[in-house]
């Protein structure tokens, strides 16, 4: 009798432990903070020799907003959608005289990468993942201006962007800036990489890789492996460049390459990517759940993937929605917001919860979008 009683007690304890563990497992959540383009402001266009030597970043707004958001959200991971810096430490100011003779060339007097990376809390440094943007990639930028010597100022300052980092050298570039990315699986030596975590797989896709076929093969293989071995994990793809954009094909070839766009849509649908997030556009936008329905996209309608643009954390473009996005795209936009914003992805065992917050009057963060993927 006692033996049976003891057995029942042991069984009951085991059952309670199992139920407790199951409950913990079901309630375990991972929160990801998604930040867009930062592109810190500076006073480079207001040159005089004294100001240049004392040149500093306009860091107050970023530091304040970033610290506030970190306190509010307490994220486990940070994803950044590119253009983490404005000038990739390859900025030079070329001073010429009125007839075009070069007088001096001055390098940028501060290091944006160092400042930005110091802003990431120590406990999140190895959980910070970005996709490389065009401002992160510029090999060299020249600001050229004509010296008005009597006023010690420059006139007619113009910006000349020289070449991008070779796509085959971006792996080295990224690992040099973020050492923990050495643990990622990279596509050859390009800027496209894959990270595996307990509750999600992240594919960070560099949209500037020129050799398309090997890149697409790599992405499909990774998607296939995820579906085969980790179907329970959420699958997230980030890229600086949008698959869909308001800019016209014939004026923006890099952003709207129809071949890779159509291929990626089919891949994302086939392998049930949970969410695709891009930057670059400097606004928040999410397409309707039923997908894109206009003739320009050749009848391609995404069935599963949620497409989001999260790309404005500090420095918005002062543009109107109707001017930036042609009218024919408007019907496909479910949510649009042009101000400063960020998103959170909260992953549990049963769902992916997505919230986006916009900064409105009196520094108040308001929920501007919410949806859930089961």
XYZ file of C-alpha atoms in Angstrom:
374
model
C 0.000 0.000 0.000
C 2.767 2.409 0.973
C 4.693 1.463 -2.135
C 1.727 2.294 -4.354
C 1.222 5.524 -2.460
C 4.870 6.467 -2.895
C 4.706 5.563 -6.565
C 1.669 7.792 -6.970
C 3.466 10.673 -5.261
C 6.524 10.228 -7.494
C 4.309 10.050 -10.573
C 2.454 13.196 -9.486
C 5.727 15.074 -8.923
C 6.999 13.986 -12.343
C 3.741 15.065 -13.968
C 3.880 18.462 -12.308
C 7.499 18.902 -13.389
C 6.608 17.970 -16.956
C 3.682 20.383 -17.010
C 5.842 23.120 -15.533
C 8.594 22.542 -18.119
C 6.030 22.494 -20.925
C 4.570 25.745 -19.679
C 8.020 27.352 -19.531
C 8.749 26.122 -23.040
C 5.479 27.495 -24.400
C 5.980 30.861 -22.691
C 9.597 31.341 -23.715
C 9.861 34.403 -25.929
C 12.608 36.083 -27.921
C 12.365 39.792 -28.691
C 14.143 41.336 -31.674
C 14.480 45.093 -32.083
C 14.546 46.213 -35.738
C 16.186 49.574 -36.493
C 16.301 51.324 -39.834
C 18.701 53.727 -41.527
C 20.450 56.052 -39.080
C 22.728 58.193 -41.288
C 23.751 60.671 -38.615
C 23.709 64.330 -39.511
C 26.840 66.459 -39.613
C 27.740 70.013 -40.514
C 29.932 69.151 -43.494
C 28.102 71.496 -45.852
C 28.830 74.489 -43.586
C 32.584 74.439 -44.010
C 35.208 76.790 -42.727
C 38.674 75.688 -41.647
C 37.941 75.973 -37.923
C 34.622 74.112 -38.143
C 36.162 71.267 -40.129
C 38.853 70.664 -37.495
C 36.203 70.586 -34.782
C 33.784 68.520 -36.840
C 31.549 66.250 -34.746
C 28.578 64.017 -35.310
C 25.113 65.168 -34.387
C 24.787 62.262 -31.958
C 22.387 63.639 -29.390
C 19.151 62.552 -31.049
C 20.389 59.067 -31.891
C 21.880 58.408 -28.448
C 18.758 59.611 -26.654
C 16.303 57.683 -28.848
C 18.385 54.511 -28.850
C 18.792 54.484 -25.071
C 15.082 55.131 -24.562
C 14.050 52.328 -26.904
C 16.473 49.861 -25.309
C 15.008 50.648 -21.884
C 11.453 50.251 -23.164
C 11.926 47.052 -25.168
C 14.814 45.207 -23.456
C 15.525 43.191 -26.638
C 17.436 39.931 -26.904
C 18.642 40.764 -30.435
C 18.988 43.822 -32.670
C 18.547 43.699 -36.449
C 19.585 46.768 -38.456
C 18.454 47.240 -42.045
C 21.572 48.959 -43.399
C 23.129 52.427 -43.553
C 24.200 52.061 -39.936
C 26.701 54.822 -40.729
C 26.394 57.766 -43.095
C 30.013 58.019 -44.183
C 32.067 54.845 -44.353
C 35.256 56.552 -43.126
C 36.231 57.119 -46.724
C 35.075 60.737 -46.778
C 37.404 63.463 -48.021
C 36.911 67.170 -48.532
C 38.646 68.449 -51.640
C 39.235 72.190 -51.725
C 39.791 73.817 -55.104
C 40.244 77.402 -56.249
C 38.041 79.273 -58.692
C 39.810 77.822 -61.731
C 39.692 74.238 -60.439
C 43.240 73.812 -59.098
C 43.346 71.512 -56.063
C 44.438 73.319 -52.907
C 43.956 70.679 -50.198
C 42.336 67.326 -49.426
C 41.151 66.787 -45.848
C 40.025 63.418 -44.394
C 36.945 63.048 -42.206
C 37.988 64.044 -38.662
C 35.837 61.496 -36.795
C 35.051 57.771 -36.906
C 31.350 56.948 -37.273
C 31.852 53.189 -37.010
C 33.576 53.540 -33.661
C 30.849 55.769 -32.273
C 27.986 53.635 -33.575
C 29.452 50.362 -32.388
C 30.199 51.804 -28.941
C 26.498 52.668 -28.698
C 25.545 48.961 -28.740
C 25.268 47.675 -25.144
C 27.946 45.148 -24.226
C 25.425 42.384 -23.549
C 23.942 42.813 -27.059
C 27.139 43.132 -29.098
C 27.127 39.472 -30.162
C 23.392 39.622 -30.847
C 23.594 42.590 -33.211
C 23.090 41.710 -36.887
C 22.938 44.172 -39.755
C 22.537 43.990 -43.472
C 25.015 46.091 -45.374
C 23.668 49.230 -47.068
C 24.962 51.572 -49.721
C 26.275 54.147 -47.222
C 28.072 51.373 -45.348
C 29.597 50.255 -48.638
C 30.932 53.397 -50.289
C 34.661 53.016 -50.722
C 35.210 56.736 -50.959
C 33.154 59.930 -51.020
C 34.604 63.250 -52.077
C 33.006 66.538 -51.106
C 34.429 69.095 -53.504
C 34.071 72.824 -52.904
C 35.480 76.098 -54.221
C 37.335 78.119 -51.617
C 36.179 81.684 -51.064
C 39.384 82.661 -49.299
C 38.336 86.072 -48.051
C 35.389 84.503 -46.187
C 37.120 81.176 -45.364
C 34.135 79.222 -46.675
C 33.473 76.801 -49.518
C 30.993 77.498 -52.289
C 29.296 75.038 -54.679
C 30.015 71.993 -52.535
C 29.111 68.831 -54.435
C 29.263 65.181 -53.435
C 31.049 62.620 -55.595
C 30.608 58.953 -54.627
C 33.394 56.740 -55.859
C 32.782 53.054 -56.310
C 31.444 50.550 -53.798
C 33.335 47.926 -51.888
C 33.812 44.934 -54.149
C 31.028 42.439 -53.421
C 33.666 39.725 -53.072
C 35.334 41.541 -50.159
C 32.331 42.342 -47.991
C 32.638 39.261 -45.775
C 36.043 40.465 -44.601
C 34.697 44.003 -44.223
C 31.745 42.895 -42.055
C 33.780 40.554 -39.850
C 36.327 43.310 -39.323
C 33.575 45.616 -38.044
C 31.619 42.925 -36.155
C 33.872 40.085 -35.028
C 31.008 37.819 -33.935
C 29.913 37.507 -37.589
C 32.833 35.134 -38.069
C 30.401 32.495 -36.720
C 27.928 33.112 -39.564
C 27.657 31.106 -42.790
C 28.608 33.465 -45.617
C 27.940 33.186 -49.308
C 31.550 32.960 -50.471
C 33.172 36.293 -49.574
C 30.117 38.453 -50.185
C 27.981 40.338 -47.673
C 25.195 37.720 -47.586
C 25.204 35.528 -44.464
C 23.030 33.181 -42.394
C 22.657 33.005 -38.604
C 20.991 30.144 -36.712
C 19.453 30.785 -33.290
C 17.177 28.702 -31.070
C 13.923 30.218 -32.302
C 14.789 31.710 -35.688
C 16.970 31.582 -38.762
C 18.151 34.918 -40.143
C 19.294 35.451 -43.722
C 20.968 38.828 -44.225
C 21.043 39.452 -47.949
C 23.383 41.925 -49.608
C 21.450 43.372 -52.531
C 24.567 44.667 -54.245
C 26.130 41.322 -55.107
C 26.476 41.419 -58.879
C 26.900 37.708 -59.596
C 23.237 36.783 -59.236
C 23.068 33.067 -60.010
C 25.452 31.792 -57.292
C 23.817 34.111 -54.767
C 20.316 32.867 -55.579
C 21.531 29.265 -55.467
C 23.011 29.892 -52.016
C 19.794 31.494 -50.745
C 17.631 28.664 -52.087
C 19.895 26.050 -50.529
C 19.693 27.799 -47.159
C 15.914 28.105 -47.415
C 15.636 24.442 -48.360
C 17.839 23.339 -45.463
C 15.811 25.410 -43.059
C 12.547 23.860 -44.252
C 14.034 20.377 -44.018
C 15.803 20.579 -40.655
C 14.312 23.549 -38.761
C 10.665 23.904 -39.845
C 9.663 24.898 -36.311
C 11.887 27.982 -36.378
C 10.778 31.333 -37.701
C 12.477 32.318 -40.956
C 13.421 35.982 -41.349
C 15.140 37.635 -44.316
C 16.560 41.155 -44.130
C 18.132 43.266 -46.869
C 18.903 46.939 -47.231
C 17.251 47.026 -50.633
C 13.502 46.554 -51.163
C 12.122 43.940 -53.501
C 9.298 46.358 -54.176
C 9.970 50.058 -54.406
C 8.189 53.213 -55.432
C 10.971 54.166 -57.812
C 10.670 53.347 -61.468
C 12.639 50.552 -63.117
C 14.168 52.668 -65.825
C 15.567 55.201 -63.331
C 16.747 52.905 -60.538
C 18.155 49.719 -61.983
C 19.950 48.606 -58.800
C 16.809 48.667 -56.674
C 14.226 47.192 -59.017
C 15.957 44.367 -60.835
C 12.938 42.458 -62.082
C 14.772 39.150 -62.513
C 16.006 38.772 -58.946
C 12.797 40.242 -57.542
C 10.559 37.697 -59.224
C 12.888 34.824 -58.323
C 13.050 35.875 -54.676
C 9.269 36.176 -54.410
C 8.862 32.612 -55.640
C 11.580 31.372 -53.268
C 10.095 33.188 -50.283
C 6.648 31.794 -51.036
C 7.897 28.273 -51.742
C 9.856 28.027 -48.498
C 7.360 30.044 -46.424
C 9.605 32.864 -45.278
C 7.797 34.472 -42.359
C 8.833 38.052 -42.934
C 11.045 40.048 -45.312
C 12.345 43.371 -43.955
C 14.248 45.990 -45.929
C 15.609 49.473 -45.378
C 16.766 52.230 -47.732
C 13.473 54.025 -48.369
C 13.331 56.101 -45.139
C 9.716 55.332 -44.290
C 7.722 52.471 -42.789
C 5.531 50.501 -45.145
C 3.828 47.122 -45.077
C 2.087 45.576 -48.026
C -1.349 44.038 -47.789
C -1.456 40.432 -46.686
C -2.779 39.263 -50.035
C 0.327 40.628 -51.737
C 1.148 42.781 -54.706
C -1.489 43.007 -57.414
C -0.398 45.172 -60.305
C 0.550 44.371 -63.854
C 4.093 45.647 -63.423
C 4.875 42.613 -61.269
C 3.824 40.122 -63.939
C 1.035 38.690 -61.842
C 3.385 37.581 -59.059
C 1.398 37.620 -55.814
C 3.168 36.650 -52.572
C 1.080 34.154 -50.608
C 2.931 33.741 -47.335
C 5.589 36.374 -46.803
C 4.923 39.656 -45.049
C 6.928 42.401 -46.748
C 7.948 45.327 -44.528
C 10.078 48.424 -44.971
C 11.668 49.459 -41.661
C 14.106 52.175 -42.576
C 13.972 55.368 -40.582
C 15.266 55.517 -37.036
C 16.773 58.998 -36.929
C 16.957 60.922 -40.165
C 13.779 60.907 -42.296
C 13.627 62.288 -45.800
C 11.268 65.287 -45.941
C 9.223 63.838 -48.787
C 5.536 63.363 -49.299
C 4.159 59.851 -49.728
C 2.472 60.588 -53.057
C 5.629 62.073 -54.510
C 7.864 59.190 -53.476
C 5.470 56.346 -54.234
C 3.732 56.418 -57.630
C -0.041 56.226 -57.493
C -0.187 52.691 -58.894
C 1.613 51.362 -55.792
C -0.711 52.988 -53.281
C -3.417 50.328 -53.365
C -0.902 47.711 -52.224
C 0.227 49.579 -49.115
C -1.614 48.575 -45.958
C 0.339 50.835 -43.580
C 2.534 53.833 -44.382
C 4.399 56.087 -41.924
C 7.017 58.694 -42.831
C 8.387 59.598 -39.392
C 10.986 58.068 -37.089
C 10.069 54.490 -36.195
C 11.269 51.049 -35.112
C 9.773 47.553 -35.023
C 9.873 44.590 -32.676
C 9.561 40.919 -33.563
C 8.497 38.780 -30.601
C 8.896 35.059 -31.234
C 7.210 32.421 -29.111
C 6.699 28.727 -29.698
C 3.406 29.427 -31.444
C 3.691 32.775 -33.202
C 5.678 35.742 -34.469
C 4.231 39.011 -33.193
C 5.246 42.167 -35.081
C 4.752 45.670 -33.696
C 5.920 48.985 -35.125
C 6.129 52.210 -33.164
C 6.279 55.732 -34.599
C 7.597 58.823 -32.829
C 4.881 61.480 -32.680
C 4.394 64.737 -30.747
C 6.152 65.254 -27.420
C 8.513 62.325 -27.985
C 5.690 59.829 -27.567
C 6.020 56.396 -29.195
C 2.710 55.274 -30.652
C 1.849 51.839 -32.056
C 1.379 52.339 -35.806
C 1.208 48.716 -36.936
C 0.604 45.283 -35.441
C 0.187 41.822 -36.924
C 0.807 38.229 -35.931
C 2.096 35.246 -37.885
C 1.086 31.867 -36.492
